[in-house]
Coordinates of C-alpha atoms in Angstrom, one line a residue:
X3 CA -16.3 -19.6 95.3
X4 CA -14.0 -21.1 93.1
X5 CA -10.3 -20.1 94.0
X6 CA -6.9 -20.3 93.0
X7 CA -4.7 -22.8 94.8
X8 CA -2.5 -21.4 97.3
X9 CA 1.4 -21.8 96.7
X10 CA 5.1 -20.6 97.1
X11 CA 4.8 -19.1 94.1
X12 CA 1.4 -17.5 94.4
X13 CA 0.6 -16.9 97.8
X14 CA 0.9 -13.0 99.1
X15 CA 3.6 -12.7 102.0
X16 CA 3.6 -9.4 102.1
X17 CA 0.1 -7.2 102.6
X18 CA -1.5 -11.2 103.2
X19 CA -4.3 -9.3 104.2
X20 CA -4.9 -7.8 100.8
X21 CA -4.7 -10.6 98.8
X22 CA -7.6 -12.9 96.8
X23 CA -7.2 -16.6 95.0
X24 CA -10.9 -16.0 94.3
X25 CA -11.1 -16.8 90.7
X26 CA -14.2 -14.1 90.0
X27 CA -12.4 -11.1 91.6
X28 CA -9.4 -12.0 89.7
X29 CA -11.2 -11.8 85.7
X30 CA -12.9 -8.8 87.0
X31 CA -9.2 -7.1 87.2
X32 CA -8.2 -8.7 84.3
X33 CA -11.3 -7.7 82.2
X34 CA -11.3 -3.7 83.7
X35 CA -7.8 -3.1 81.2
X36 CA -5.8 -4.1 78.1
X37 CA -2.5 -4.3 79.0
X38 CA -0.7 -6.3 80.9
X39 CA 3.8 -6.8 81.3
X40 CA 5.2 -10.1 80.9
X41 CA 8.4 -11.0 82.7
X42 CA 11.3 -13.3 80.3
X43 CA 15.0 -14.1 80.5
X44 CA 17.0 -13.1 77.2
X45 CA 20.8 -13.9 77.0
X46 CA 21.0 -14.1 81.2
X47 CA 18.8 -10.8 81.8
X48 CA 15.2 -10.4 83.2
X49 CA 13.6 -8.0 81.4
X50 CA 9.5 -6.8 81.8
X51 CA 7.8 -6.5 78.3
X52 CA 4.3 -4.1 78.7
X53 CA 1.9 -6.0 75.9
X54 CA -1.7 -5.6 75.1
X55 CA -3.8 -9.0 76.1
X56 CA -7.1 -10.4 76.3
X57 CA -8.8 -13.1 78.6
X58 CA -11.2 -15.4 77.7
X59 CA -11.6 -18.1 80.7
X60 CA -8.4 -19.4 82.1
X61 CA -6.5 -18.2 79.1
X62 CA -4.7 -15.1 78.2
X63 CA -3.9 -14.1 74.8
X64 CA -0.9 -11.4 73.0
X65 CA 0.7 -11.3 70.1
X66 CA 3.4 -9.7 67.9
X67 CA 5.5 -10.2 65.6
X68 CA 6.6 -13.8 64.5
X69 CA 10.4 -12.0 65.4
X70 CA 9.3 -11.0 68.8
X71 CA 12.3 -12.1 71.1
X72 CA 10.0 -11.8 74.3
X73 CA 7.3 -14.1 72.8
X74 CA 9.6 -16.6 71.5
X75 CA 11.4 -17.1 74.1
X76 CA 8.5 -17.7 76.6
X77 CA 7.6 -20.4 74.0
X78 CA 10.7 -21.5 74.4
X79 CA 10.8 -21.6 77.8
X80 CA 7.0 -23.2 77.7
X81 CA 6.2 -21.0 81.1
X82 CA 6.2 -16.9 82.3
X83 CA 4.7 -14.9 84.8
X84 CA 2.0 -12.1 83.4
X85 CA 1.0 -9.1 85.9
X86 CA -1.7 -6.5 85.3
X87 CA -2.5 -3.6 87.8
X88 CA -5.0 -0.2 88.0
X89 CA -3.8 2.2 89.7
X90 CA -6.7 3.7 91.5
X91 CA -4.8 6.8 94.2
X92 CA -2.2 8.4 95.7
X93 CA -2.3 7.6 99.2
X94 CA -0.6 10.7 100.6
X95 CA 0.1 10.8 104.6
X96 CA 1.5 12.5 107.6
X97 CA 4.9 10.4 107.4
X98 CA 7.4 9.4 104.0
X99 CA 6.9 5.9 105.5
X100 CA 3.0 5.2 105.0
X101 CA 2.7 7.2 101.7
X102 CA 1.1 4.4 99.0
X103 CA -0.8 3.8 96.8
X104 CA -4.6 2.6 95.6
X105 CA -4.4 -0.4 93.2
X106 CA -5.9 -3.4 92.1
X107 CA -3.3 -6.5 90.8
X108 CA -3.1 -9.6 89.8
X109 CA 0.1 -12.0 88.9
X110 CA -0.3 -14.7 87.0
X111 CA 1.9 -18.0 86.3
X112 CA 1.2 -20.4 83.7
X113 CA 2.3 -22.6 80.5
X114 CA 1.5 -21.4 76.8
X115 CA 1.2 -22.5 73.7
X116 CA 1.8 -21.1 69.6
X117 CA -1.9 -20.4 68.2
X118 CA -1.1 -22.2 64.6
X119 CA -4.7 -21.9 62.9
X120 CA -5.1 -18.8 60.8
X121 CA -9.2 -18.7 61.8
X122 CA -8.4 -19.1 65.6
X123 CA -5.8 -16.7 65.1
X124 CA -8.0 -13.9 63.7
X125 CA -10.7 -14.5 66.0
X126 CA -8.1 -14.1 69.1
X127 CA -7.1 -10.6 67.7
X128 CA -10.5 -10.0 67.4
X129 CA -10.9 -10.2 71.3
X130 CA -7.9 -7.8 71.7
X131 CA -8.6 -5.3 69.7
X132 CA -12.2 -5.0 71.0
X133 CA -10.5 -5.6 74.7
X134 CA -9.1 -1.9 73.7
X135 CA -12.2 -0.8 72.2
X136 CA -15.8 -2.7 72.1
X137 CA -16.8 -3.2 68.7
X138 CA -14.1 -2.0 67.1
X139 CA -13.1 -4.7 65.2
X140 CA -16.1 -4.9 63.4
X141 CA -15.2 -1.4 62.2
X142 CA -12.1 -2.8 60.0
X143 CA -10.7 -4.0 56.8
X144 CA -10.2 -7.7 56.8
X145 CA -6.8 -8.5 57.8
X146 CA -4.6 -9.7 54.2
X147 CA -3.1 -13.3 54.8
X148 CA 0.5 -11.5 55.0
X149 CA 0.0 -9.7 58.1
X150 CA -1.4 -13.0 60.0
X151 CA 1.2 -14.8 58.4
X152 CA 4.2 -12.0 60.5
X153 CA 1.8 -12.2 63.5
X154 CA 2.2 -14.7 66.7
X155 CA -0.1 -14.8 67.9
X156 CA 0.8 -16.9 71.9
X157 CA -2.5 -18.6 74.7
X158 CA -1.5 -18.3 77.9
X159 CA -2.8 -20.8 80.0
X160 CA -3.6 -19.3 84.0
X161 CA -2.5 -21.8 86.6
X162 CA -1.8 -19.9 89.2
X163 CA -2.8 -16.3 90.2
X164 CA -3.3 -14.0 93.0
X165 CA -4.7 -10.6 93.5
X166 CA -4.1 -7.8 95.7
X167 CA -6.3 -4.6 96.2
X168 CA -5.3 -1.6 98.1
X169 CA -8.7 0.5 98.7
X170 CA -8.2 2.4 102.4
X171 CA -7.5 5.6 103.0
X172 CA -4.2 6.6 105.0
X173 CA -2.5 4.5 107.8
X174 CA -0.9 7.1 109.7
X175 CA 0.9 6.3 113.4
X176 CA -1.5 7.3 116.2
X177 CA 0.3 9.6 117.3
X178 CA 0.3 11.7 114.0
X179 CA -3.5 12.2 113.4
X180 CA -3.3 15.3 115.6
X181 CA -0.3 16.7 113.6
X182 CA -0.3 20.3 111.3
X183 CA 0.3 18.1 108.3
X184 CA -2.1 17.6 105.1
X185 CA -3.0 13.9 104.3
X186 CA -5.8 12.2 101.9
X187 CA -6.0 10.4 99.0
X188 CA -5.2 11.4 95.5
X189 CA -8.1 9.7 93.0
X190 CA -5.9 8.7 89.4
X191 CA -8.0 7.1 87.0
X192 CA -7.4 7.1 83.4
X193 CA -9.5 9.0 80.8
X194 CA -10.4 9.0 77.1
X195 CA -10.2 12.6 75.7
X196 CA -11.9 13.2 72.4
X197 CA -11.1 11.5 69.3
X198 CA -9.0 13.3 67.0
X199 CA -9.2 12.0 63.0
X200 CA -6.3 10.8 61.0
X201 CA -5.6 12.8 58.2
X202 CA -7.3 12.0 55.0
X203 CA -10.4 10.3 54.6
X204 CA -10.8 10.1 58.4
X205 CA -11.2 13.8 58.8
X206 CA -14.2 14.0 55.9
X207 CA -16.4 11.0 57.9
X208 CA -18.7 10.9 61.0
X209 CA -16.9 9.1 64.1
X210 CA -17.8 5.7 64.4
X211 CA -20.4 5.5 67.2
X212 CA -18.7 2.9 69.3
X213 CA -15.6 5.1 69.2
X214 CA -17.7 8.1 70.8
X215 CA -19.8 5.2 73.1
X216 CA -16.6 4.1 74.6
X217 CA -15.6 8.4 74.8
X218 CA -18.4 9.2 76.8
X219 CA -18.3 6.3 79.4
X220 CA -14.3 7.3 79.6
X221 CA -14.4 10.7 79.8

C-alpha cells in the first residue's frame, strides 16, 4: 500500500481517525469528481476558485484563459493547494453540537508547470472534458488554433496529500439516545436530469448515446 508521507502540511489533526494517506484511496476520491477548489493569493488577499480538473497518475490538470489571474498567480508562486470534496449525507443529531455531514475530501499540495505544446494541451483538454462526461470529446468539433492559443493549461504535481472520510451515523451523547428527538442521516447525491437540447440543429437530432448513458447511470 503506497501512502503519501505525513508532514506538518498534510497531516490531519482534528478527526485524525477519519484520515487516510493511501494513494489509491485518494485517487479514487479524485476520479469520482470533476470540480476542485484552487487556493491562491492575489494582491495580498486569499482567494479560492472552483475549477474543472482531470487526474493522470500523480498529476492534476486545470485550465482557463491565458489572462486568468488565478492560473497566472499560482504559476508565478510555483505552488498551490487544491481540494476536492463530495457531500454524501446530512447527519442530523439530537443536539446542534453533533450535527455533521458525511463526506469524502482530499487536500493536495504541490508544484506547477505550464503546458506549452499544442498537442499536449489538446490531449489534456480532452481528459478534462471526458472527466465530466465520458466519451464527450469525440463528439465535438476540433479546436481552432485561436482557441488553443487563448487557453492556459497547468499541470499540478501532487507532492503531499491527505484525505478525510466520514461515512458513519449519528454520534450523540450516550444520555441523549433515549430523548424524544428525531435523529438520522439524509443521504445526498448529485443526479443528472434528462438532457435538454440546445436551440438550433440539436433540437432535430437524437441525443448521443454517451450522453444518454451518462444520464441513465447518474439519474
